[in-house]
Amino acid sequence: MAIREIRLKGDEILRKKCKEVKEITPKIFTLLDDMADTMYAANGVGLAAPQIGILKRIVVIDVGEGLLELINPVIVQTEGAVVGDEACLSVPGKSAQVERPEYVKVEAINRKGEKIVVEATELLAVALCHETDHLDGVLYVDKALPNTETIWEDEK
Ligand code: ZN
């Protein structure tokens, strides 16, 4: 268990496309543990592997309903649209409004190699979209609505 360094916007690794996980090895278990540790230490609700410099399709999310570990997540269905504030551990001190689906359905595998399906709305739906985007080198700032950026007071 370890806290890893979070890569920040401007780091090229955040712009790369991540590779699918073909085999769940002990190294993947360590990575999942470290990602959760790093996310909780930073008070985040989600973290994608490229944010700690690992180009694998893995995300961890906890919106207050327990830890979700998703390997090779794929958004298979979306419905509706809703605009909300978003922030990212790789873009510290800022937030902006982004339009996301109201409902998403995601298929992934868990650390046991079992297929799991997650259906979500509200914050979990946003987190699933945001973190899945990271795996394709996309940051929320790419999708932010114009003139909606807020810079947090204590970071100015
Ligand atoms: Zn992010």
Short mmCIF file of C-alpha atoms and ligand atoms in Angstrom, two decimals:
data_model
loop_
_atom_site.label_atom_id
_atom_site.label_comp_id
_atom_site.label_asym_id
_atom_site.label_seq_id
_atom_site.Cartn_x
_atom_site.Cartn_y
_atom_site.Cartn_z
CA MET A 1 0.00 0.00 0.00
CA ALA A 2 1.43 3.32 -1.02
CA ILE A 3 0.48 6.78 -2.05
CA ARG A 4 1.76 7.59 -5.53
CA GLU A 5 2.49 10.92 -7.13
CA ILE A 6 -0.46 12.39 -9.02
CA ARG A 7 0.46 13.62 -12.49
CA LEU A 8 -0.77 17.10 -13.31
CA LYS A 9 -2.22 18.67 -16.46
CA GLY A 10 0.63 19.40 -18.84
CA ASP A 11 2.17 15.97 -18.19
CA GLU A 12 2.07 14.13 -21.53
CA ILE A 13 1.16 10.82 -19.93
CA LEU A 14 -2.34 12.19 -19.21
CA ARG A 15 -2.88 12.55 -22.96
CA LYS A 16 -2.04 8.96 -23.92
CA LYS A 17 -4.48 6.15 -24.62
CA CYS A 18 -4.29 3.38 -22.03
CA LYS A 19 -3.94 -0.32 -22.79
CA GLU A 20 -6.43 -2.98 -21.82
CA VAL A 21 -5.50 -5.22 -18.93
CA LYS A 22 -5.07 -8.73 -20.34
CA GLU A 23 -4.18 -10.57 -17.15
CA ILE A 24 -4.83 -9.74 -13.51
CA THR A 25 -1.50 -10.27 -11.77
CA PRO A 26 -0.32 -9.44 -8.23
CA LYS A 27 1.06 -6.23 -9.73
CA ILE A 28 -2.49 -5.23 -10.67
CA PHE A 29 -3.63 -5.86 -7.07
CA THR A 30 -0.85 -3.56 -5.82
CA LEU A 31 -1.79 -0.96 -8.40
CA LEU A 32 -5.47 -1.06 -7.35
CA ASP A 33 -4.49 -0.73 -3.67
CA ASP A 34 -2.15 2.17 -4.38
CA MET A 35 -4.73 3.91 -6.54
CA ALA A 36 -7.33 3.74 -3.74
CA ASP A 37 -4.76 4.97 -1.17
CA THR A 38 -3.78 7.84 -3.45
CA MET A 39 -7.40 8.80 -4.17
CA TYR A 40 -8.41 8.79 -0.49
CA ALA A 41 -5.29 10.69 0.57
CA ALA A 42 -6.13 13.41 -1.96
CA ASN A 43 -9.83 13.47 -0.95
CA GLY A 44 -10.83 12.57 -4.50
CA VAL A 45 -13.90 10.64 -5.61
CA GLY A 46 -12.10 8.93 -8.47
CA LEU A 47 -8.69 8.20 -9.91
CA ALA A 48 -7.58 6.68 -13.20
CA ALA A 49 -4.30 4.80 -13.62
CA PRO A 50 -2.72 7.34 -16.01
CA GLN A 51 -3.05 9.93 -13.24
CA ILE A 52 -0.31 8.05 -11.41
CA GLY A 53 1.64 7.43 -14.60
CA ILE A 54 0.35 3.94 -15.46
CA LEU A 55 -1.10 3.50 -18.95
CA LYS A 56 -3.56 0.74 -18.08
CA ARG A 57 -7.36 0.80 -18.31
CA ILE A 58 -8.06 0.83 -14.58
CA VAL A 59 -10.07 3.27 -12.46
CA VAL A 60 -11.09 3.49 -8.83
CA ILE A 61 -14.11 5.46 -7.65
CA ASP A 62 -15.69 6.16 -4.28
CA VAL A 63 -18.51 8.69 -4.21
CA GLY A 64 -19.31 7.79 -0.60
CA GLU A 65 -20.97 4.46 -1.39
CA GLY A 66 -17.86 2.29 -1.07
CA LEU A 67 -14.86 1.59 -3.25
CA LEU A 68 -15.43 0.58 -6.87
CA GLU A 69 -12.49 -0.98 -8.70
CA LEU A 70 -13.00 -1.17 -12.44
CA ILE A 71 -10.67 -2.91 -14.84
CA ASN A 72 -11.23 -2.30 -18.58
CA PRO A 73 -14.39 -0.24 -18.00
CA VAL A 74 -16.56 0.44 -21.04
CA ILE A 75 -19.58 2.72 -21.15
CA VAL A 76 -22.18 0.61 -22.94
CA GLN A 77 -25.25 2.81 -22.55
CA THR A 78 -26.06 6.42 -21.76
CA GLU A 79 -29.29 8.38 -21.42
CA GLY A 80 -30.12 12.03 -21.03
CA ALA A 81 -27.85 14.95 -20.33
CA VAL A 82 -27.12 17.04 -17.28
CA VAL A 83 -24.71 19.88 -16.58
CA GLY A 84 -22.69 19.89 -13.37
CA ASP A 85 -19.50 21.13 -11.77
CA GLU A 86 -16.44 18.97 -12.19
CA ALA A 87 -12.92 18.98 -10.85
CA CYS A 88 -9.93 16.70 -11.22
CA LEU A 89 -6.98 15.75 -9.01
CA SER A 90 -4.76 16.40 -12.04
CA VAL A 91 -6.12 19.94 -12.43
CA PRO A 92 -5.81 21.25 -8.85
CA GLY A 93 -7.59 24.36 -7.60
CA LYS A 94 -10.16 24.59 -10.37
CA SER A 95 -13.59 23.40 -11.42
CA ALA A 96 -15.85 23.96 -14.38
CA GLN A 97 -19.21 22.89 -15.74
CA VAL A 98 -19.43 19.87 -17.99
CA GLU A 99 -22.38 18.23 -19.71
CA ARG A 100 -22.57 14.51 -19.02
CA PRO A 101 -25.19 11.79 -19.48
CA GLU A 102 -27.82 11.59 -16.76
CA TYR A 103 -27.56 7.81 -16.69
CA VAL A 104 -24.71 5.52 -17.63
CA LYS A 105 -24.23 1.79 -17.74
CA VAL A 106 -20.67 0.53 -17.51
CA GLU A 107 -19.28 -2.96 -17.97
CA ALA A 108 -15.92 -3.85 -16.46
CA ILE A 109 -14.12 -6.62 -14.65
CA ASN A 110 -13.25 -6.64 -10.98
CA ARG A 111 -10.01 -7.78 -9.35
CA LYS A 112 -11.29 -11.37 -9.30
CA GLY A 113 -11.65 -11.26 -13.07
CA GLU A 114 -15.45 -11.32 -12.84
CA LYS A 115 -17.56 -9.24 -15.20
CA ILE A 116 -19.46 -6.51 -13.40
CA VAL A 117 -22.13 -4.08 -14.54
CA VAL A 118 -22.55 -0.69 -12.89
CA GLU A 119 -25.62 1.46 -13.52
CA ALA A 120 -25.41 5.00 -12.24
CA THR A 121 -26.92 8.46 -12.09
CA GLU A 122 -25.81 11.70 -10.42
CA LEU A 123 -22.26 11.90 -9.02
CA LEU A 124 -21.41 8.27 -9.75
CA ALA A 125 -22.44 8.68 -13.40
CA VAL A 126 -20.24 11.76 -13.67
CA ALA A 127 -17.31 9.98 -12.02
CA LEU A 128 -17.64 6.99 -14.36
CA CYS A 129 -17.58 9.26 -17.44
CA HIS A 130 -14.76 11.44 -16.09
CA GLU A 131 -12.52 8.51 -15.13
CA THR A 132 -13.22 6.54 -18.31
CA ASP A 133 -12.27 9.63 -20.33
CA HIS A 134 -8.87 9.66 -18.58
CA LEU A 135 -8.16 6.22 -20.11
CA ASP A 136 -8.39 7.80 -23.57
CA GLY A 137 -6.29 10.84 -22.70
CA VAL A 138 -9.29 13.13 -22.27
CA LEU A 139 -9.54 15.63 -19.41
CA TYR A 140 -12.73 17.31 -18.24
CA VAL A 141 -11.28 20.68 -19.23
CA ASP A 142 -11.52 19.52 -22.88
CA LYS A 143 -15.29 19.26 -22.46
CA ALA A 144 -15.92 22.15 -20.07
CA LEU A 145 -18.56 24.65 -21.12
CA PRO A 146 -17.07 28.03 -22.06
CA ASN A 147 -16.68 30.62 -19.30
CA THR A 148 -17.67 28.28 -16.48
CA GLU A 149 -14.27 27.85 -14.85
CA THR A 150 -13.99 28.64 -11.15
CA ILE A 151 -10.63 29.12 -9.47
CA TRP A 152 -10.84 28.18 -5.81
CA GLU A 153 -10.07 31.07 -3.47
CA ASP A 154 -7.32 29.37 -1.46
CA GLU A 155 -5.43 28.40 -4.63
CA LYS A 156 -5.24 31.89 -6.15
ZN ZN B 1 -9.72 13.51 -13.37
#
